[in-house]
Short mmCIF file of C-alpha atoms in Angstrom, two decimals:
data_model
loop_
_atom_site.label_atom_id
_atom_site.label_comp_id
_atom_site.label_asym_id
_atom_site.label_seq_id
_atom_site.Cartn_x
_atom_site.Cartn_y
_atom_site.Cartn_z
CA UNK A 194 0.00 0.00 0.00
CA UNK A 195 3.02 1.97 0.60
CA UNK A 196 3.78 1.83 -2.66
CA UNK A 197 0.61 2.29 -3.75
CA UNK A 198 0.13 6.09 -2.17
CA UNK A 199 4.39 6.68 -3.40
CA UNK A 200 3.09 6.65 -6.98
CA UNK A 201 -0.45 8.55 -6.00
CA UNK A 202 1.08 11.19 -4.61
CA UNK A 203 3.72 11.63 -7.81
CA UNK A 204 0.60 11.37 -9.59
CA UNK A 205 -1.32 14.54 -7.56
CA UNK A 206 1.70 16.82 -7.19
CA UNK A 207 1.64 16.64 -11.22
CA UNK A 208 -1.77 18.42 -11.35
CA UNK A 209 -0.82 22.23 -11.93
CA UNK A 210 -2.65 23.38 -8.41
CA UNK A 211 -1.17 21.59 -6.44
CA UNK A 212 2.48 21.92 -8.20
CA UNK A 213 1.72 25.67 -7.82
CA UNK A 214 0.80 25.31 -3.74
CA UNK A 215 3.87 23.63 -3.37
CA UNK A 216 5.94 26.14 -5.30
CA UNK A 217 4.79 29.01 -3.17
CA UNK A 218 5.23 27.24 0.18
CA UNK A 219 8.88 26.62 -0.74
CA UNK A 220 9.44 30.30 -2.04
CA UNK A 221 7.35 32.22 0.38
CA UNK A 222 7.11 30.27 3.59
CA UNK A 223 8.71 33.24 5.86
CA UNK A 224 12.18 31.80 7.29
CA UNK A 225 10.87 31.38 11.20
CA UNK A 226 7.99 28.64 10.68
CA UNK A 227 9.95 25.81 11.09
CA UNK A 228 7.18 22.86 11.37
CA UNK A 229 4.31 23.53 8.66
CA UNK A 230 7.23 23.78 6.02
CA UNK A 231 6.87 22.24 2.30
CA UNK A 232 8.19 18.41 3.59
CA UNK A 233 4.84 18.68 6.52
CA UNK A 234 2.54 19.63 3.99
CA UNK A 235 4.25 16.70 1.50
CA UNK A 236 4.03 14.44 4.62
CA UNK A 237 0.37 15.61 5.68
CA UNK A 238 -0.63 14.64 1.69
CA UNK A 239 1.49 11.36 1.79
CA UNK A 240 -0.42 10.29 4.50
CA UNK A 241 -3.80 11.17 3.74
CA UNK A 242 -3.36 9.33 0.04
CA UNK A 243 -2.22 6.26 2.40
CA UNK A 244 -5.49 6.20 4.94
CA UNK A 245 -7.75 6.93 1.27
CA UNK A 246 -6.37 3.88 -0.65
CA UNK A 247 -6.71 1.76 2.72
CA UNK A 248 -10.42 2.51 2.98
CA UNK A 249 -10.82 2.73 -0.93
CA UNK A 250 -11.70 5.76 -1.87
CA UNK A 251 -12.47 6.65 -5.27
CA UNK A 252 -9.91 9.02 -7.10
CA UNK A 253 -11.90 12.06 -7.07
CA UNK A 254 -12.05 11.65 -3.64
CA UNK A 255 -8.34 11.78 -3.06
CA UNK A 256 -7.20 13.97 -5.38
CA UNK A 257 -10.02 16.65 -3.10
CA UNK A 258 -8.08 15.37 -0.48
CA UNK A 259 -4.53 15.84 -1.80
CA UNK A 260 -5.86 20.04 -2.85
CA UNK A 261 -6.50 20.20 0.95
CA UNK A 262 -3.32 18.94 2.04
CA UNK A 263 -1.77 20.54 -0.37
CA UNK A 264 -3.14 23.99 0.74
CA UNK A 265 -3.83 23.43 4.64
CA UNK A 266 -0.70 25.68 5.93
CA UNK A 267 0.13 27.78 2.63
CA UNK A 268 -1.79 30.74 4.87
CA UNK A 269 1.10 30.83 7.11
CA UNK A 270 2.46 32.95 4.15
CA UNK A 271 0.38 35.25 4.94
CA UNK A 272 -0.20 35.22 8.33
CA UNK A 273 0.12 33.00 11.61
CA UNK A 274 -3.40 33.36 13.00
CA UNK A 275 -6.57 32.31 11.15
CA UNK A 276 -4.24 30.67 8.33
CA UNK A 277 -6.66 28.30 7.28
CA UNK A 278 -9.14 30.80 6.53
CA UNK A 279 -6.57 32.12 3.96
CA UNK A 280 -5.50 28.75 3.24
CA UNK A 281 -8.94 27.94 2.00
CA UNK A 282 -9.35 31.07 -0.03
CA UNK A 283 -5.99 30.42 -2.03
CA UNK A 284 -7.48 26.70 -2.51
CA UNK A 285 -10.71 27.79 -3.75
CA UNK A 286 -9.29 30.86 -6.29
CA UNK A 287 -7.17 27.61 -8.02
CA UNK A 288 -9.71 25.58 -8.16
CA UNK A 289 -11.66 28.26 -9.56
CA UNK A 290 -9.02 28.99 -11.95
CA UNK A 291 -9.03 24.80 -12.69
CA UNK A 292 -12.57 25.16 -13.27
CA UNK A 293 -14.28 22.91 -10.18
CA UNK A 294 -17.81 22.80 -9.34
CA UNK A 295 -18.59 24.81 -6.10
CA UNK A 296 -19.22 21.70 -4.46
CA UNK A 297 -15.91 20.38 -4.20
CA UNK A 298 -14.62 23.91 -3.70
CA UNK A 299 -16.12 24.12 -0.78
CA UNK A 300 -15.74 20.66 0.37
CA UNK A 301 -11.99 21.19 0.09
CA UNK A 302 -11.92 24.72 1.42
CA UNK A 303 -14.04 22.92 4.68
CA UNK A 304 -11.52 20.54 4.91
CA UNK A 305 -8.71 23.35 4.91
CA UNK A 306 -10.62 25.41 7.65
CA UNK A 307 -11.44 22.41 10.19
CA UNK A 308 -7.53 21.69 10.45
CA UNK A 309 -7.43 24.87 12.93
CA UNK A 310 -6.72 23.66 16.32
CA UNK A 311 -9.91 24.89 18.49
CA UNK A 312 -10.38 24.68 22.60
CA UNK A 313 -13.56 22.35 22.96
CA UNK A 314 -15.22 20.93 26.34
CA UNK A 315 -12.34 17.99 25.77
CA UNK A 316 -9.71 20.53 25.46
CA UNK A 317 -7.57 21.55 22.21
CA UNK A 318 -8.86 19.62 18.87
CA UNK A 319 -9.51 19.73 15.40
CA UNK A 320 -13.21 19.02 14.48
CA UNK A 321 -13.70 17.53 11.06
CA UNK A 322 -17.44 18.69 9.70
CA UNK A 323 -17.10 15.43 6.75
CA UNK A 324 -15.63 11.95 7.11
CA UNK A 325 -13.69 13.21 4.08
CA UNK A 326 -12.06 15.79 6.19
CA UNK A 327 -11.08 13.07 8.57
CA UNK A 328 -8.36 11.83 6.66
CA UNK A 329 -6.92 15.37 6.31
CA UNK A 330 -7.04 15.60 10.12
CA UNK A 331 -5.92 12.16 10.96
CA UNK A 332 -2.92 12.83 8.14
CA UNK A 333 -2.47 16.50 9.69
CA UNK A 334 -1.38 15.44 13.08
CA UNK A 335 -0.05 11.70 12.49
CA UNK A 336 3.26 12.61 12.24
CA UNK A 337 3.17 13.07 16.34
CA UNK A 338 2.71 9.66 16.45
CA UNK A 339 5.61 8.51 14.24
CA UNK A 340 8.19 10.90 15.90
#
């Protein structure tokens, strides 16, 4: 399966919106984040491609998923707090400019804004609104379990 999400994820980071997130991350990513840099955001989307080909999903699925990863921490370019918000914004004007349906704009720019770390009554989580968004979450924070 390994294997499996190498070539998947070779196969997303050739589709020009993604290319283009990860392009900017490595060019404007200011110089003192050191932990949502380019090779967490290729990690985050590795993973993710790995937990969607485990449970099967189809490839439209994933490659929503991969935009998401692909654009959950590009708002630190931007700014520190209330990056996904412009995380999800940047996703949504490429899609746009990819020509998506609204649907999955939003579904990915959902997915974007529920990776924001929020105090609930069990304490500091992220709160997926769609099982999709799971996977991003799951993928976002798995590498503290592999460290």
């Amino acid at each position: 399966m390994l294997k499996e999400a190498d070539q998947k994820l070779r196969e997303v980071l050739r589709l020009p919106l993604i290319a283009d997130s990860i392009n900017t991350i490595k060019s404007q990513l200011p110089n003192n984040i050191r932990f949502h840099t380019v090779e967490h955001t290729l990690d985050v989307m590795r993973e993710a491609i790995l937990f969607a080909l485990t449970d099967g999903l189809t490839d439209q699925e994933i490659e929503m998923l991969s935009i998401a990863a692909a654009y959950h921490d590009i708002g630190y370019i931007e700014q520190i707090r209330g990056n996904e918000e412009v995380g999800a914004r940047m996703a949504a004007e490429a899609m746009r400019a990819a020509v998506y349906d609204e649907e999955k704009i939003q579904t990915v720019a959902s997915m974007i804004e529920d990776t924001e770390v929020r105090f609930t009554e069990r304490g500091l989580e992220q709160v997926s609104r769609s099982v999709l968004g799971g996977y991003l979450l799951d993928a976002d924070l798995g590498n503290f379990g592999r460290v």
